[in-house]
CSV table of C-alpha atoms in Angstrom, one decimal:
chain,number,residue,atom,x,y,z
A,94,MET,CA,-147.1,123.2,130.5
A,95,LYS,CA,-143.5,124.0,128.6
A,96,SER,CA,-143.4,126.7,130.9
A,97,LYS,CA,-143.8,124.9,134.1
A,98,PHE,CA,-141.6,122.3,132.9
A,99,PHE,CA,-138.9,124.9,132.5
A,100,LYS,CA,-139.6,126.2,135.8
A,101,ILE,CA,-139.0,123.0,137.6
A,102,ALA,CA,-135.7,122.5,135.4
A,103,PHE,CA,-134.7,125.9,136.7
A,104,ILE,CA,-134.9,125.2,140.4
A,105,ILE,CA,-133.2,122.0,139.9
A,106,PHE,CA,-130.4,123.4,138.4
A,107,ASN,CA,-130.3,125.8,140.9
A,108,ALA,CA,-130.3,123.6,143.8
A,109,LEU,CA,-127.6,121.4,141.9
A,110,LEU,CA,-125.3,124.7,141.8
A,111,PHE,CA,-125.8,125.3,145.6
A,112,VAL,CA,-124.8,121.9,146.2
A,113,CYS,CA,-121.7,122.1,144.3
A,114,LEU,CA,-120.9,125.7,145.7
A,115,VAL,CA,-121.4,124.0,149.1
A,116,PHE,CA,-119.2,121.5,148.4
A,117,LEU,CA,-116.6,123.5,146.9
A,118,VAL,CA,-116.4,125.5,150.1
A,119,LYS,CA,-116.0,122.6,152.4
A,120,SER,CA,-113.1,121.5,150.3
A,121,GLU,CA,-111.4,124.8,150.2
A,122,PHE,CA,-112.0,125.0,154.2
A,123,GLN,CA,-110.8,121.6,154.8
A,124,ASN,CA,-107.7,122.2,152.5
A,125,VAL,CA,-106.8,125.2,154.6
A,126,GLU,CA,-107.2,123.4,157.8
A,127,SER,CA,-104.5,120.9,156.9
A,128,LYS,CA,-102.1,123.3,155.7
A,129,LYS,CA,-102.1,125.3,158.7
A,130,GLU,CA,-101.8,121.7,160.8
A,131,ALA,CA,-99.3,120.8,158.4
A,132,SER,CA,-97.4,124.4,159.3
A,133,GLN,CA,-98.0,123.9,163.3
A,134,GLU,CA,-96.4,120.4,163.0
A,135,THR,CA,-93.3,121.9,161.1
A,136,GLN,CA,-93.0,124.5,163.6
A,137,SER,CA,-93.1,122.3,166.4
A,138,LYS,CA,-90.4,120.3,165.2
A,139,ALA,CA,-88.3,123.3,164.9
A,140,PRO,CA,-85.6,123.6,167.4
A,141,SER,CA,-86.7,126.3,169.8
A,142,ASN,CA,-83.3,127.9,169.7
A,143,ALA,CA,-83.6,128.2,166.0
A,144,PRO,CA,-81.7,131.7,165.2
A,145,SER,CA,-84.2,134.3,163.7
A,146,GLU,CA,-83.9,136.5,161.0
A,147,VAL,CA,-82.9,139.7,163.9
A,148,GLU,CA,-80.3,137.6,165.2
A,149,GLU,CA,-78.2,137.4,162.3
A,150,VAL,CA,-77.8,140.9,161.7
A,151,ASP,CA,-74.0,142.0,161.7
A,152,ILE,CA,-74.2,144.4,164.8
A,153,LEU,CA,-71.7,146.8,162.7
A,154,SER,CA,-73.9,146.4,159.7
A,155,LEU,CA,-77.1,147.2,161.8
A,156,LEU,CA,-75.2,150.3,163.4
A,157,ASN,CA,-74.2,151.4,159.9
A,158,SER,CA,-77.7,151.1,159.0
A,159,GLU,CA,-79.1,153.0,161.7
A,160,HIS,CA,-76.6,155.5,162.5
A,161,SER,CA,-74.5,156.1,159.1
A,162,ASP,CA,-73.0,159.5,160.3
A,163,LEU,CA,-72.1,158.6,163.3
A,164,PHE,CA,-70.9,155.1,162.4
A,165,ALA,CA,-68.5,156.9,159.6
A,166,GLU,CA,-67.0,159.3,162.3
A,167,SER,CA,-66.1,156.4,164.1
A,168,SER,CA,-63.0,154.0,163.7
A,169,LEU,CA,-65.7,151.0,164.6
A,170,GLN,CA,-65.2,149.6,160.8
A,171,ALA,CA,-61.6,149.6,161.1
A,172,SER,CA,-60.5,148.8,164.8
A,173,PHE,CA,-63.6,146.9,166.7
A,174,LYS,CA,-63.0,143.2,167.3
A,175,GLU,CA,-64.9,140.5,168.6
A,176,GLY,CA,-63.1,138.2,171.6
A,177,SER,CA,-62.1,139.5,174.5
A,178,LEU,CA,-60.3,142.7,175.7
A,179,ALA,CA,-57.3,142.4,177.9
A,180,SER,CA,-58.1,143.8,181.2
A,181,SER,CA,-54.8,146.0,181.0
A,182,LYS,CA,-56.6,147.9,178.4
A,183,VAL,CA,-59.6,148.6,180.5
A,184,SER,CA,-59.8,151.1,183.0
A,185,LYS,CA,-62.2,152.9,185.6
A,186,ASP,CA,-61.8,156.5,185.9
A,187,SER,CA,-63.6,158.4,189.0
A,188,LYS,CA,-64.3,161.6,187.2
A,189,VAL,CA,-66.5,160.0,184.2
A,190,LEU,CA,-70.1,161.2,184.3
A,191,GLY,CA,-72.5,158.9,182.6
A,192,ASN,CA,-75.4,156.1,182.8
A,193,PHE,CA,-76.5,152.9,181.4
A,194,ASP,CA,-79.9,153.8,180.8
A,195,ASP,CA,-81.3,150.4,179.6
A,196,ILE,CA,-81.1,147.3,177.6
A,197,THR,CA,-84.3,146.3,175.5
A,198,ASN,CA,-84.6,142.9,173.7
A,199,LEU,CA,-85.4,143.4,170.1
A,200,ASN,CA,-85.6,139.6,169.2
A,201,GLY,CA,-84.1,136.3,170.5
A,202,ASN,CA,-80.4,136.9,171.9
A,203,LEU,CA,-80.4,140.5,170.0
A,204,PHE,CA,-80.7,143.9,172.4
A,205,VAL,CA,-80.2,147.5,172.3
A,206,ALA,CA,-78.8,149.3,174.6
A,207,SER,CA,-78.7,153.2,175.5
A,208,GLY,CA,-76.8,155.9,177.8
A,209,TRP,CA,-75.0,158.4,178.1
A,210,LEU,CA,-71.4,159.6,179.2
A,211,PHE,CA,-68.9,162.8,179.7
A,212,LEU,CA,-65.4,162.4,179.9
A,213,GLU,CA,-63.0,165.2,180.6
A,214,LYS,CA,-60.3,166.1,178.5
A,215,LEU,CA,-60.8,162.5,176.8
A,216,GLU,CA,-62.5,161.9,173.6
A,217,THR,CA,-64.8,158.8,172.7
A,218,ASP,CA,-64.2,157.0,169.6
A,219,TYR,CA,-67.3,154.4,170.1
A,220,ILE,CA,-68.6,151.9,173.0
A,221,VAL,CA,-67.9,148.4,173.3
A,222,PHE,CA,-70.1,146.1,175.2
A,223,VAL,CA,-68.6,143.5,177.4
A,224,ASP,CA,-69.2,141.0,180.1
A,225,LYS,CA,-67.4,140.7,183.2
A,226,ASP,CA,-65.0,138.6,181.8
A,227,ASN,CA,-64.0,141.0,179.2
A,228,VAL,CA,-65.7,139.3,176.6
A,229,VAL,CA,-67.0,141.5,173.8
A,230,LEU,CA,-71.1,141.4,173.4
A,231,GLY,CA,-71.4,144.5,171.1
A,232,ALA,CA,-70.9,147.7,169.9
A,233,GLY,CA,-72.8,151.4,169.7
A,234,VAL,CA,-72.3,154.9,168.6
A,235,PHE,CA,-71.4,157.8,170.6
A,236,GLY,CA,-72.9,161.2,169.9
A,237,ILE,CA,-76.6,160.8,170.1
A,238,ASN,CA,-78.7,163.8,170.7
A,239,ARG,CA,-79.9,164.0,174.6
A,240,GLU,CA,-81.5,167.4,175.0
A,241,GLY,CA,-81.6,168.8,178.2
A,242,LEU,CA,-78.2,167.0,179.4
A,243,SER,CA,-76.5,169.9,179.5
A,244,GLU,CA,-78.7,172.1,181.4
A,245,ALA,CA,-78.7,168.8,184.0
A,246,LEU,CA,-75.1,168.5,184.1
A,247,GLY,CA,-74.5,172.3,184.5
A,248,ILE,CA,-72.0,171.5,181.4
A,249,LYS,CA,-71.7,173.3,178.0
A,250,ASN,CA,-72.1,171.5,174.7
A,251,VAL,CA,-73.0,168.0,176.1
A,252,ASP,CA,-76.4,167.5,174.8
A,253,ASN,CA,-75.0,165.3,172.1
A,254,ASN,CA,-73.3,162.5,174.4
A,255,GLY,CA,-75.8,160.0,174.0
A,256,TRP,CA,-74.6,156.5,173.5
A,257,VAL,CA,-76.8,153.8,171.6
A,258,GLY,CA,-75.6,149.9,170.7
A,259,TYR,CA,-76.6,146.5,169.8
A,260,LEU,CA,-75.6,143.2,171.7
A,261,LYS,CA,-75.9,140.0,171.9
A,262,ILE,CA,-76.7,138.3,175.3
A,263,GLU,CA,-77.1,134.0,175.2
A,264,SER,CA,-77.5,134.1,178.8
A,265,ASN,CA,-80.6,134.4,180.9
A,266,GLU,CA,-78.7,136.8,183.4
A,267,ALA,CA,-75.2,138.9,182.6
A,268,LYS,CA,-73.7,141.8,184.1
A,269,VAL,CA,-73.0,144.2,180.8
A,270,TYR,CA,-70.5,147.0,181.0
A,271,ALA,CA,-70.4,149.8,178.7
A,272,LEU,CA,-66.7,150.9,177.9
A,273,SER,CA,-65.7,154.3,175.9
A,274,LYS,CA,-63.1,153.6,173.0
A,275,LEU,CA,-60.7,156.1,173.3
A,276,ARG,CA,-60.2,157.8,170.3
A,277,ASP,CA,-56.9,157.1,168.5
A,278,LYS,CA,-56.0,155.2,171.6
A,279,ASP,CA,-56.2,151.4,172.2
A,280,GLU,CA,-57.8,152.0,175.7
A,281,TYR,CA,-61.2,151.3,176.9
A,282,ILE,CA,-63.0,153.5,180.2
A,283,GLU,CA,-65.7,151.7,181.8
A,284,VAL,CA,-68.8,154.5,181.3
A,285,GLY,CA,-71.2,152.1,182.9
A,286,LYS,CA,-72.7,148.9,184.2
A,287,PHE,CA,-76.3,147.0,183.6
A,288,ASP,CA,-77.5,143.6,185.6
A,289,TYR,CA,-79.6,142.3,183.5
A,290,SER,CA,-81.7,139.6,183.9
A,291,ARG,CA,-84.4,137.6,181.5
A,292,LYS,CA,-87.7,138.0,182.2
A,293,GLU,CA,-90.0,134.8,181.6
């Protein structure tokens, strides 16, 4: 009789434990769902153009972090300035060989651009990106390896004539010009143009 009583008590105890477990799981699930809803509401209230962490990154700091050797060899830290370039300082040279390969969105309004160039008898310090009104959009380093470039151009020792840089584009469409900042001169030569259009 005693044994039977203990069996019944044990079964009831297990049933109560099961009910408690179900209640706890259900309660926890409701808490998680509530947190998700609260998070979604917060995100929906945030402005759609709120800057992300990537957008806040300083372009020079990013270049220095990604290409420290080339950055150190340039005068970017000392001479690069945002704002506008005087049109008298920007020129075109028909002897320039080069290509503005691509612009790729990284996050928000921050983009990475790449290309290559060859300037006969002139030395490139670094790259500057401007729009059609010569407003500075960003900067890049020169000296990126482009294996096979010497063979393709038939010119010796130009396999390291690639460039890469970062820029910010606020509009949905823009004409972006890559300029070579000449070493030891306050002069710029246009080396490529890219018509950017934001894809929906």
